[in-house]
JSON list of C-alpha atoms in Angstrom, two decimals:
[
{"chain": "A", "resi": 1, "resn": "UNK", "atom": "CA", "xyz": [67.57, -7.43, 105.88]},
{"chain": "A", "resi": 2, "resn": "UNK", "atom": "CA", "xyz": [66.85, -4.73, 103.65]},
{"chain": "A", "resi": 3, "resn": "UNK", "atom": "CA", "xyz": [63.30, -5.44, 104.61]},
{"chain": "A", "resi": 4, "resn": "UNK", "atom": "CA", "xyz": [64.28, -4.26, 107.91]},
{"chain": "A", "resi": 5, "resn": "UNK", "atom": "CA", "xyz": [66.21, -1.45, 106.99]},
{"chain": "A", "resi": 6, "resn": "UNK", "atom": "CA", "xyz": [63.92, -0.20, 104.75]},
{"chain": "A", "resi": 7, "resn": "UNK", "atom": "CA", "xyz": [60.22, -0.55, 106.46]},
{"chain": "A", "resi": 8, "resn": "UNK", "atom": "CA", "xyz": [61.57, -0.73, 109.81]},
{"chain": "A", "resi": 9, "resn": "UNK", "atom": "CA", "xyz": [64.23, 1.36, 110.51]},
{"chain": "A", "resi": 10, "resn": "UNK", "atom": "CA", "xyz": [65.45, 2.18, 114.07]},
{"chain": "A", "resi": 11, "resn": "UNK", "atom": "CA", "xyz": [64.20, 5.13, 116.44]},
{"chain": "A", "resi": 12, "resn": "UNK", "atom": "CA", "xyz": [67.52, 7.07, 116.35]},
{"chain": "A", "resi": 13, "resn": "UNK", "atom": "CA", "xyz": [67.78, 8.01, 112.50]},
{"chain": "A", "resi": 14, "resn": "UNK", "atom": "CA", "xyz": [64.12, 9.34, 112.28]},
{"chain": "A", "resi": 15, "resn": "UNK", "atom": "CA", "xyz": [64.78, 11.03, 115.88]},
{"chain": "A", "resi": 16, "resn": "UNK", "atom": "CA", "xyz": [68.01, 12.55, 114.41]},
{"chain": "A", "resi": 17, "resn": "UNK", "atom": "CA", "xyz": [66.25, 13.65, 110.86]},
{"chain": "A", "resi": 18, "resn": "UNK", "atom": "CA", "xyz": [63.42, 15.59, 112.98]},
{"chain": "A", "resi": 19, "resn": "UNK", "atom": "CA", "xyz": [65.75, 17.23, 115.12]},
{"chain": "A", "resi": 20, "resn": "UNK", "atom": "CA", "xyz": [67.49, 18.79, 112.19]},
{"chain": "A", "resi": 21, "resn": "UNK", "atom": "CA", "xyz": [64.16, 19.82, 110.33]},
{"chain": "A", "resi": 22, "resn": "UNK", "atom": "CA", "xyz": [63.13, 21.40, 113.92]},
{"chain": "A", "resi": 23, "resn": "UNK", "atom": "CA", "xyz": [65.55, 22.98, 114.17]},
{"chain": "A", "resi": 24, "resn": "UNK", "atom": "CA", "xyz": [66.37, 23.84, 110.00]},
{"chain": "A", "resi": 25, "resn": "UNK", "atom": "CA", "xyz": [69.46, 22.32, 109.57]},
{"chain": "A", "resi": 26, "resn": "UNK", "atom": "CA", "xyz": [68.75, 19.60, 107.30]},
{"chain": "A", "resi": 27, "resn": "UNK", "atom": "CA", "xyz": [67.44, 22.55, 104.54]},
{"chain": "A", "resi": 28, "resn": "UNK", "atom": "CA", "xyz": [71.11, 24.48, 105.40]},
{"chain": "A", "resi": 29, "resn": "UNK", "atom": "CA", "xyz": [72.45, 20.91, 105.16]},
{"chain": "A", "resi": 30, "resn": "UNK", "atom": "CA", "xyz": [71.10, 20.47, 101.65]},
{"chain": "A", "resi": 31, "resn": "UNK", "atom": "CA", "xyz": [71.33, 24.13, 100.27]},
{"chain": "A", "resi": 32, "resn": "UNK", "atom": "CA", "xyz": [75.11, 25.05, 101.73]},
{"chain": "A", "resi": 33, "resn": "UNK", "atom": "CA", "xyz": [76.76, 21.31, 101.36]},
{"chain": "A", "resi": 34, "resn": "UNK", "atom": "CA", "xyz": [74.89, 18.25, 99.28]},
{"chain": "A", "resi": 35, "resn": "UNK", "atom": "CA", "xyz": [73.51, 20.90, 96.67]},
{"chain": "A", "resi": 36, "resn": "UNK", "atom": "CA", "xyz": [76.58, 22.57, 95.50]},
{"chain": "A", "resi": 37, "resn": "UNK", "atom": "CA", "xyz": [78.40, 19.13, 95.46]},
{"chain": "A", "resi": 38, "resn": "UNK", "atom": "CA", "xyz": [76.46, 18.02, 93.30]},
{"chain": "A", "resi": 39, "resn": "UNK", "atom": "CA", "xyz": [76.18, 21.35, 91.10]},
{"chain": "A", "resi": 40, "resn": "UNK", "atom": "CA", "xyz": [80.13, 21.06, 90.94]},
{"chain": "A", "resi": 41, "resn": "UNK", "atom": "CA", "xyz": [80.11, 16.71, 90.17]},
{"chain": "A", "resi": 42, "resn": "UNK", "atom": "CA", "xyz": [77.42, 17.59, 87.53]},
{"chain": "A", "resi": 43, "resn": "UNK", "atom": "CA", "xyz": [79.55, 20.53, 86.08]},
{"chain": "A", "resi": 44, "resn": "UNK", "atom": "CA", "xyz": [83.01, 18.72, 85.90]},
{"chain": "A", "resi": 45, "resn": "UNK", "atom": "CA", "xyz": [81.21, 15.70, 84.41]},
{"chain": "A", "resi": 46, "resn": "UNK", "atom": "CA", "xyz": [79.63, 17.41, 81.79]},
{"chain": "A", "resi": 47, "resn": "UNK", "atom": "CA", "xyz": [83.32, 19.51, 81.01]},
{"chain": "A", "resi": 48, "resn": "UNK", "atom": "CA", "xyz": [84.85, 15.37, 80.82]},
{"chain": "A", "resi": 49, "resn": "UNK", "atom": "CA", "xyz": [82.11, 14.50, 78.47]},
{"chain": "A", "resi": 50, "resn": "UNK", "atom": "CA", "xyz": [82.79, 17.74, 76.00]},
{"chain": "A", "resi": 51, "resn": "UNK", "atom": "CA", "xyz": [86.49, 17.11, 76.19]},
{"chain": "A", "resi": 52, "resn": "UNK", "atom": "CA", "xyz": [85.84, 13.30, 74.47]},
{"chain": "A", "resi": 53, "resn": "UNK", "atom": "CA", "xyz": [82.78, 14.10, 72.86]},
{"chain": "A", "resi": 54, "resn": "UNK", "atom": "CA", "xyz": [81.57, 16.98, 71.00]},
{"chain": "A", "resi": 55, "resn": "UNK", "atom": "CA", "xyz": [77.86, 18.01, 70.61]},
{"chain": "A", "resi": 56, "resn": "UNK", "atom": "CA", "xyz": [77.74, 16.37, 67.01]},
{"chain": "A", "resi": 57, "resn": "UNK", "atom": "CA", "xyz": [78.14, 12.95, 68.59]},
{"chain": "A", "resi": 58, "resn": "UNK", "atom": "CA", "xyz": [76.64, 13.05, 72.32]},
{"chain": "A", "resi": 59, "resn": "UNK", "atom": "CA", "xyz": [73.67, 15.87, 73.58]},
{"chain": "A", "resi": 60, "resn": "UNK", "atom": "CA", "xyz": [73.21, 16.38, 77.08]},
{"chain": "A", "resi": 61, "resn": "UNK", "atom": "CA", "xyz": [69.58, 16.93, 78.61]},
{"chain": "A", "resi": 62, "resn": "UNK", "atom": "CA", "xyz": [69.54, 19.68, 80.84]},
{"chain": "A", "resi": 63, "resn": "UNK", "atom": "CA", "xyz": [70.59, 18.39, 84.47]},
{"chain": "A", "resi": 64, "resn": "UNK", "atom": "CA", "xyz": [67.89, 18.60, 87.30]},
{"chain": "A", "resi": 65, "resn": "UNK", "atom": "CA", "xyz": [68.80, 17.98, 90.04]},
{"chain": "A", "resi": 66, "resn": "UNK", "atom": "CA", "xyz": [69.05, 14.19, 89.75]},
{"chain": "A", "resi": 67, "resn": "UNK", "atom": "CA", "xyz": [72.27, 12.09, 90.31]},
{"chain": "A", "resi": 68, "resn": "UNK", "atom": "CA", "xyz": [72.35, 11.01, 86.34]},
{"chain": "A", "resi": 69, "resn": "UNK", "atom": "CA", "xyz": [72.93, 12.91, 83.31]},
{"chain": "A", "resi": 70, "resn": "UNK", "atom": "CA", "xyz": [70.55, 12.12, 79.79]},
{"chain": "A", "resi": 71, "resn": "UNK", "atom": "CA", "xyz": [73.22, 11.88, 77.27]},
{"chain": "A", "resi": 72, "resn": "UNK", "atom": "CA", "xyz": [71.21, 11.70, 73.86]},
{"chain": "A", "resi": 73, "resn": "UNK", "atom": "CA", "xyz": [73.17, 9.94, 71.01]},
{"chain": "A", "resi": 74, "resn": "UNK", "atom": "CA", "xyz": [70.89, 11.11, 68.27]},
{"chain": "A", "resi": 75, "resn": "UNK", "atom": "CA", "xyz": [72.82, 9.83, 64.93]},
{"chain": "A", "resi": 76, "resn": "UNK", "atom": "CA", "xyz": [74.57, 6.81, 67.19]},
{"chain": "A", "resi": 77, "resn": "UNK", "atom": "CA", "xyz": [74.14, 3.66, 63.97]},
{"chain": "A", "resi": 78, "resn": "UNK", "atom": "CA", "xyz": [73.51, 0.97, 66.76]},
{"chain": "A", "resi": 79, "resn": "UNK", "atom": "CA", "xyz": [70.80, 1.18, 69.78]},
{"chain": "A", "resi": 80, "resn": "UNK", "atom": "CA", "xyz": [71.87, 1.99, 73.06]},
{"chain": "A", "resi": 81, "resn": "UNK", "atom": "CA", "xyz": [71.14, -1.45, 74.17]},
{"chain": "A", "resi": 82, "resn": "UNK", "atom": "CA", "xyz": [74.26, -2.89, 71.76]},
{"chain": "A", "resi": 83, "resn": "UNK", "atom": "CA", "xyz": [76.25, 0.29, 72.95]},
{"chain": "A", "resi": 84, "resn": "UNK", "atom": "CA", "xyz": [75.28, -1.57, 76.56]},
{"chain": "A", "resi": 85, "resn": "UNK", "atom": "CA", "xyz": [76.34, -4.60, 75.59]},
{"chain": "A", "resi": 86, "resn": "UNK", "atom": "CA", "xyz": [79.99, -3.45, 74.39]},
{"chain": "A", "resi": 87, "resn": "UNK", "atom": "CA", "xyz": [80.34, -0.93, 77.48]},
{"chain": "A", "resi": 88, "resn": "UNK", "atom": "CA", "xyz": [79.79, -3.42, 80.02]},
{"chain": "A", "resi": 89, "resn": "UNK", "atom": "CA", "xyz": [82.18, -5.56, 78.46]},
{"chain": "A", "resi": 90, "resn": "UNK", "atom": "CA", "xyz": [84.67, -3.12, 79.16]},
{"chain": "A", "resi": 91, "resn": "UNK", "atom": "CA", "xyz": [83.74, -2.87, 83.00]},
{"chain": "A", "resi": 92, "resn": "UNK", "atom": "CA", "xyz": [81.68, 0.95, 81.99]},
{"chain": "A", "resi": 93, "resn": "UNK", "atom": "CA", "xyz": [77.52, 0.50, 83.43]},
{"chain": "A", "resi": 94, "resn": "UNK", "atom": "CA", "xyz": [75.05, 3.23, 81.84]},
{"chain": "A", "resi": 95, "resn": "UNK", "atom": "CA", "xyz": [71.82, 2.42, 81.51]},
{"chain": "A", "resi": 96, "resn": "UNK", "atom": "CA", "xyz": [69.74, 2.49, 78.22]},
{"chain": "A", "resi": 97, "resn": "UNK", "atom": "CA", "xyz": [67.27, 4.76, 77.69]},
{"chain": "A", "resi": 98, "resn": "UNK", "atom": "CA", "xyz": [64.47, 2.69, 76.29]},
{"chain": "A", "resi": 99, "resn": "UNK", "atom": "CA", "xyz": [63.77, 1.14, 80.25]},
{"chain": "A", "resi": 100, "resn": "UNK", "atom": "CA", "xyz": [62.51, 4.46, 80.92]},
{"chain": "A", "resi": 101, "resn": "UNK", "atom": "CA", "xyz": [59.99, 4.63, 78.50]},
{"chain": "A", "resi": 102, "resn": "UNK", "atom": "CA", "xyz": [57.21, 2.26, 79.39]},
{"chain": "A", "resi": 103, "resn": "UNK", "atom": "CA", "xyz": [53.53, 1.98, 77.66]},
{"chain": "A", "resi": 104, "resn": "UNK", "atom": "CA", "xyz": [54.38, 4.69, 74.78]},
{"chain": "A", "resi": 105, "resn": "UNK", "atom": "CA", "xyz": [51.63, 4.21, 72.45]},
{"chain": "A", "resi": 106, "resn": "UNK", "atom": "CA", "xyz": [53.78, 4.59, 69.39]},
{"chain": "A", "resi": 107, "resn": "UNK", "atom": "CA", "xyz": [57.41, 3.51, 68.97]},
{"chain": "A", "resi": 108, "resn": "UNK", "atom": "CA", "xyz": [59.79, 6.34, 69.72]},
{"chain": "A", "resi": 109, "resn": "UNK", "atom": "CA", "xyz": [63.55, 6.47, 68.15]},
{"chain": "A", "resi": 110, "resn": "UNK", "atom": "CA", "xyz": [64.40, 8.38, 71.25]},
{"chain": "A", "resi": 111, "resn": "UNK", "atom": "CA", "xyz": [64.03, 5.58, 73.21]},
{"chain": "A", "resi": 112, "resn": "UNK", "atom": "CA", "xyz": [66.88, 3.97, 71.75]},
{"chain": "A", "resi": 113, "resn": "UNK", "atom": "CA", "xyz": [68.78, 7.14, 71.58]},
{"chain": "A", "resi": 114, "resn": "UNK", "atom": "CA", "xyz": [69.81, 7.70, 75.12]},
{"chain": "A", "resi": 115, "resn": "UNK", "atom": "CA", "xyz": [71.41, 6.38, 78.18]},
{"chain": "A", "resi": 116, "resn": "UNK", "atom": "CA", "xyz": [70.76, 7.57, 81.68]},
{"chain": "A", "resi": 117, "resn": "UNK", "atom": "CA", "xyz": [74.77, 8.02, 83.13]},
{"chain": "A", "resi": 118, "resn": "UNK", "atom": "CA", "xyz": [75.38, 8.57, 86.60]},
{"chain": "A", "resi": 119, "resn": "UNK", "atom": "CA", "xyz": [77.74, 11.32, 87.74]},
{"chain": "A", "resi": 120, "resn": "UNK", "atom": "CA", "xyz": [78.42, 10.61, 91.44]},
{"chain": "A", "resi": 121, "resn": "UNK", "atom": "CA", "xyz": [81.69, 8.07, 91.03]},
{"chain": "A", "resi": 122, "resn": "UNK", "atom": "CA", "xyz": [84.99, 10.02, 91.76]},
{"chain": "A", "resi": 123, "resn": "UNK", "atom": "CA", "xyz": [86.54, 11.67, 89.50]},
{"chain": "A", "resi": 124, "resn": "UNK", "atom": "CA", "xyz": [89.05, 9.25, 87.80]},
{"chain": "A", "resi": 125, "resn": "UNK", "atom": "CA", "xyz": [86.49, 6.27, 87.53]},
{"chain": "A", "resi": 126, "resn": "UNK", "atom": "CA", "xyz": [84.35, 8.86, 85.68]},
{"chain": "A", "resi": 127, "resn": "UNK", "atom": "CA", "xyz": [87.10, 10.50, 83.36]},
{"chain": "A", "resi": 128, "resn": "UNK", "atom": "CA", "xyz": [88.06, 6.34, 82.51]},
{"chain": "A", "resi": 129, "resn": "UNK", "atom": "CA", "xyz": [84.53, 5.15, 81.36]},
{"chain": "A", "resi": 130, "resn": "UNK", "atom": "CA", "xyz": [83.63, 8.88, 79.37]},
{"chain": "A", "resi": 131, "resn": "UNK", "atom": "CA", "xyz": [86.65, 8.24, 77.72]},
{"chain": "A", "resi": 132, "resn": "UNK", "atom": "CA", "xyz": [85.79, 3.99, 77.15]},
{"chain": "A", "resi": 133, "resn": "UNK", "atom": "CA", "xyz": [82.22, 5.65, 76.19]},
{"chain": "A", "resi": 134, "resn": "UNK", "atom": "CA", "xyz": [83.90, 8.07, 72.95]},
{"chain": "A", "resi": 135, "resn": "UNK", "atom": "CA", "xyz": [85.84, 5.16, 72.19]},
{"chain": "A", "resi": 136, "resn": "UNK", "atom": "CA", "xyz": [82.97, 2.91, 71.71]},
{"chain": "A", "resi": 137, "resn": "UNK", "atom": "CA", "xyz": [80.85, 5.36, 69.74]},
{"chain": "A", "resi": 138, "resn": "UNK", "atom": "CA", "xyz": [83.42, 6.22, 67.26]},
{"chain": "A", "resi": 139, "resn": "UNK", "atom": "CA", "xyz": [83.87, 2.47, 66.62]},
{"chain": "A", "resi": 140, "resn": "UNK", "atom": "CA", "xyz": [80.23, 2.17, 66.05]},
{"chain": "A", "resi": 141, "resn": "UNK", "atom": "CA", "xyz": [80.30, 4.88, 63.73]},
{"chain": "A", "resi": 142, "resn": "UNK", "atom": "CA", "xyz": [83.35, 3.51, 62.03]},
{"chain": "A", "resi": 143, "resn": "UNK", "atom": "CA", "xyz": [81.82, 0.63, 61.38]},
{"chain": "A", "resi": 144, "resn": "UNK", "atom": "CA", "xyz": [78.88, 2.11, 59.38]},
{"chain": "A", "resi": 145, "resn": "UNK", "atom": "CA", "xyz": [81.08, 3.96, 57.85]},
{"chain": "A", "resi": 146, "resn": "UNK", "atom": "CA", "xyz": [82.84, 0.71, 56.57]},
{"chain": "A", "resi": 147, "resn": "UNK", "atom": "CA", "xyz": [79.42, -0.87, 55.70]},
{"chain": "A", "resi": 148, "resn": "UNK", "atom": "CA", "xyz": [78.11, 2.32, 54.06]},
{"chain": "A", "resi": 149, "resn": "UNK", "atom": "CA", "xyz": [81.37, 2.53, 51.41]},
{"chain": "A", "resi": 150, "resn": "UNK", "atom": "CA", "xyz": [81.05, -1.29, 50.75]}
]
């Protein structure tokens, strides 16, 4: 089916989309509506983020115009992959950084540094898993802590 959907689609979509680019409403579409939705989503996402997790603990890469925020967790004491593993055991999906990093010549700590974190979800189911996220990294950094004074 999504075969179909996909490769295939039906006359009345594409007939609709060209109609709007004749006619330039699918640019005023995108600049006046879908763009500054998604300059506001990005913006209060980022302001959730800071309020559980200052810059010492979680960096953001500058937002482009994607649907995901880079949050680098540059001194994090277990990979992303692990901080995965807990997260989705506590119903939060990001993804970890080191899938988008395929065929590097050398090994890269960066790679296991980050997690690609989409921003579109409303509000509260954002606000909920930013705040599972800060949890999660301060318990990984408690437990080196523990380890280190052993």
């Amino acid at each position: 089916m999504n075969g179909i959907i996909s490769l295939a689609p039906g006359s009345i979509g594409p007939a609709i989309a060209h109609e709007m680019i004749l006619r330039g409403d699918l640019l005023r579409l995108s600049e006046e509506v879908i763009k500054p939705f998604y300059q506001e989503r990005v913006k209060q996402t980022i302001a959730v983020i800071r309020r559980y997790l200052p810059e010492e603990r979680c960096l953001i890469h500058k937002p482009e115009g994607a649907i995901f925020l880079w949050l680098w967790f540059k001194d994090l004491p277990i990979s992303t992959e692990i901080l995965y593993q807990r997260l989705k055991a506590r119903g939060v999906l990001m993804v970890p950084g080191h899938f988008f990093f395929p065929g590097l010549e050398h090994e890269w700590p960066h790679t296991h540094q980050c997690m690609r974190m989409n921003y579109v979800p409303d509000s509260d189911k954002i606000e909920k898993g930013i705040a599972i996220l800060a949890e999660e990294i301060e318990r990984a950094h408690g437990e080196s802590d523990t380890r280190a004074t052993r």
